[in-house]
């Protein structure tokens, strides 16, 4: 015989009231005060595809893995070194 369902345990999944978000005051380009809702900001990520010999791609992946870095972090490091930063 199946075990009876305990519906009281489902109360932990009920929706909670959301936190109240207030608009923030800002000054527009004309200098007039205005209000706007806060934003999470735009996502500033992009993506590229690089065609290269497999040996080069495997070497890059190995370097990233050995140094425990993401591809983007390692690319930034290599570009900084190239530019002498």
PDB file of C-alpha atoms in Angstrom:
ATOM      1  CA  UNK A   1       0.000   0.000   0.000  1.00  0.00           C
ATOM      2  CA  UNK A   2       1.454   3.430  -0.959  1.00  0.00           C
ATOM      3  CA  UNK A   3       2.452   5.901   1.686  1.00  0.00           C
ATOM      4  CA  UNK A   4      -0.069   8.783   2.084  1.00  0.00           C
ATOM      5  CA  UNK A   5       1.007  12.181   0.783  1.00  0.00           C
ATOM      6  CA  UNK A   6       2.021  14.777   3.363  1.00  0.00           C
ATOM      7  CA  UNK A   7       0.710  18.039   1.893  1.00  0.00           C
ATOM      8  CA  UNK A   8       2.065  20.070   4.831  1.00  0.00           C
ATOM      9  CA  UNK A   9       5.587  19.539   3.470  1.00  0.00           C
ATOM     10  CA  UNK A  10       4.608  21.404   0.298  1.00  0.00           C
ATOM     11  CA  UNK A  11       4.208  24.659   2.263  1.00  0.00           C
ATOM     12  CA  UNK A  12       7.959  25.202   2.090  1.00  0.00           C
ATOM     13  CA  UNK A  13       7.589  25.716  -1.671  1.00  0.00           C
ATOM     14  CA  UNK A  14       4.901  28.394  -1.470  1.00  0.00           C
ATOM     15  CA  UNK A  15       5.683  31.747  -3.025  1.00  0.00           C
ATOM     16  CA  UNK A  16       7.037  34.358  -0.663  1.00  0.00           C
ATOM     17  CA  UNK A  17       6.180  38.039  -1.014  1.00  0.00           C
ATOM     18  CA  UNK A  18       8.681  39.813  -3.262  1.00  0.00           C
ATOM     19  CA  UNK A  19      10.850  42.592  -1.921  1.00  0.00           C
ATOM     20  CA  UNK A  20       9.511  46.047  -2.762  1.00  0.00           C
ATOM     21  CA  UNK A  21      11.617  47.836  -5.376  1.00  0.00           C
ATOM     22  CA  UNK A  22      11.570  51.613  -5.405  1.00  0.00           C
ATOM     23  CA  UNK A  23      12.482  53.764  -8.415  1.00  0.00           C
ATOM     24  CA  UNK A  24      15.683  55.761  -8.154  1.00  0.00           C
ATOM     25  CA  UNK A  25      16.018  59.468  -8.816  1.00  0.00           C
ATOM     26  CA  UNK A  26      18.330  60.482 -11.640  1.00  0.00           C
ATOM     27  CA  UNK A  27      19.010  63.577 -13.711  1.00  0.00           C
ATOM     28  CA  UNK A  28      18.449  63.268 -17.456  1.00  0.00           C
ATOM     29  CA  UNK A  29      20.599  64.873 -20.178  1.00  0.00           C
ATOM     30  CA  UNK A  30      18.635  68.121 -20.018  1.00  0.00           C
ATOM     31  CA  UNK A  31      19.330  68.351 -16.277  1.00  0.00           C
ATOM     32  CA  UNK A  32      15.737  67.651 -15.266  1.00  0.00           C
ATOM     33  CA  UNK A  33      15.185  65.281 -12.350  1.00  0.00           C
ATOM     34  CA  UNK A  34      13.406  62.089 -13.286  1.00  0.00           C
ATOM     35  CA  UNK A  35      12.833  58.657 -11.814  1.00  0.00           C
ATOM     36  CA  UNK A  36      13.646  55.339 -13.349  1.00  0.00           C
ATOM     37  CA  UNK A  37      13.490  51.754 -12.265  1.00  0.00           C
ATOM     38  CA  UNK A  38      16.787  50.124 -11.356  1.00  0.00           C
ATOM     39  CA  UNK A  39      18.190  47.809 -13.959  1.00  0.00           C
ATOM     40  CA  UNK A  40      20.496  44.856 -13.774  1.00  0.00           C
ATOM     41  CA  UNK A  41      22.501  46.498 -16.510  1.00  0.00           C
ATOM     42  CA  UNK A  42      23.197  45.252 -19.983  1.00  0.00           C
ATOM     43  CA  UNK A  43      25.077  42.038 -20.472  1.00  0.00           C
ATOM     44  CA  UNK A  44      28.341  42.991 -22.087  1.00  0.00           C
ATOM     45  CA  UNK A  45      29.400  39.536 -23.278  1.00  0.00           C
ATOM     46  CA  UNK A  46      30.159  38.549 -26.824  1.00  0.00           C
ATOM     47  CA  UNK A  47      31.216  35.443 -28.650  1.00  0.00           C
ATOM     48  CA  UNK A  48      33.687  34.691 -31.424  1.00  0.00           C
ATOM     49  CA  UNK A  49      34.643  31.594 -33.323  1.00  0.00           C
ATOM     50  CA  UNK A  50      38.282  30.970 -34.188  1.00  0.00           C
ATOM     51  CA  UNK A  51      39.312  28.616 -36.939  1.00  0.00           C
ATOM     52  CA  UNK A  52      42.800  27.251 -36.317  1.00  0.00           C
ATOM     53  CA  UNK A  53      44.752  24.027 -36.597  1.00  0.00           C
ATOM     54  CA  UNK A  54      43.750  21.472 -33.977  1.00  0.00           C
ATOM     55  CA  UNK A  55      47.270  21.498 -32.517  1.00  0.00           C
ATOM     56  CA  UNK A  56      46.985  25.235 -31.782  1.00  0.00           C
ATOM     57  CA  UNK A  57      43.503  24.910 -30.274  1.00  0.00           C
ATOM     58  CA  UNK A  58      44.558  21.931 -28.140  1.00  0.00           C
ATOM     59  CA  UNK A  59      47.634  23.848 -26.956  1.00  0.00           C
ATOM     60  CA  UNK A  60      45.506  26.853 -25.977  1.00  0.00           C
ATOM     61  CA  UNK A  61      43.013  24.650 -24.116  1.00  0.00           C
ATOM     62  CA  UNK A  62      45.844  22.857 -22.312  1.00  0.00           C
ATOM     63  CA  UNK A  63      47.445  26.153 -21.261  1.00  0.00           C
ATOM     64  CA  UNK A  64      44.097  27.384 -19.905  1.00  0.00           C
ATOM     65  CA  UNK A  65      43.491  24.141 -18.048  1.00  0.00           C
ATOM     66  CA  UNK A  66      46.993  24.020 -16.557  1.00  0.00           C
ATOM     67  CA  UNK A  67      46.679  27.616 -15.319  1.00  0.00           C
ATOM     68  CA  UNK A  68      43.038  27.060 -14.253  1.00  0.00           C
ATOM     69  CA  UNK A  69      41.759  30.002 -16.289  1.00  0.00           C
ATOM     70  CA  UNK A  70      38.783  30.530 -18.546  1.00  0.00           C
ATOM     71  CA  UNK A  71      39.414  31.008 -22.248  1.00  0.00           C
ATOM     72  CA  UNK A  72      38.405  34.661 -21.950  1.00  0.00           C
ATOM     73  CA  UNK A  73      40.796  35.294 -19.048  1.00  0.00           C
ATOM     74  CA  UNK A  74      43.707  33.669 -20.868  1.00  0.00           C
ATOM     75  CA  UNK A  75      42.934  35.585 -24.052  1.00  0.00           C
ATOM     76  CA  UNK A  76      43.036  38.823 -22.067  1.00  0.00           C
ATOM     77  CA  UNK A  77      46.387  37.867 -20.501  1.00  0.00           C
ATOM     78  CA  UNK A  78      47.915  37.030 -23.885  1.00  0.00           C
ATOM     79  CA  UNK A  79      46.660  40.278 -25.452  1.00  0.00           C
ATOM     80  CA  UNK A  80      48.011  42.321 -22.513  1.00  0.00           C
ATOM     81  CA  UNK A  81      51.410  40.681 -22.923  1.00  0.00           C
ATOM     82  CA  UNK A  82      51.403  41.353 -26.655  1.00  0.00           C
ATOM     83  CA  UNK A  83      50.582  45.023 -26.040  1.00  0.00           C
ATOM     84  CA  UNK A  84      53.227  45.272 -23.301  1.00  0.00           C
ATOM     85  CA  UNK A  85      50.839  46.020 -20.429  1.00  0.00           C
TER      86      UNK A  85
END
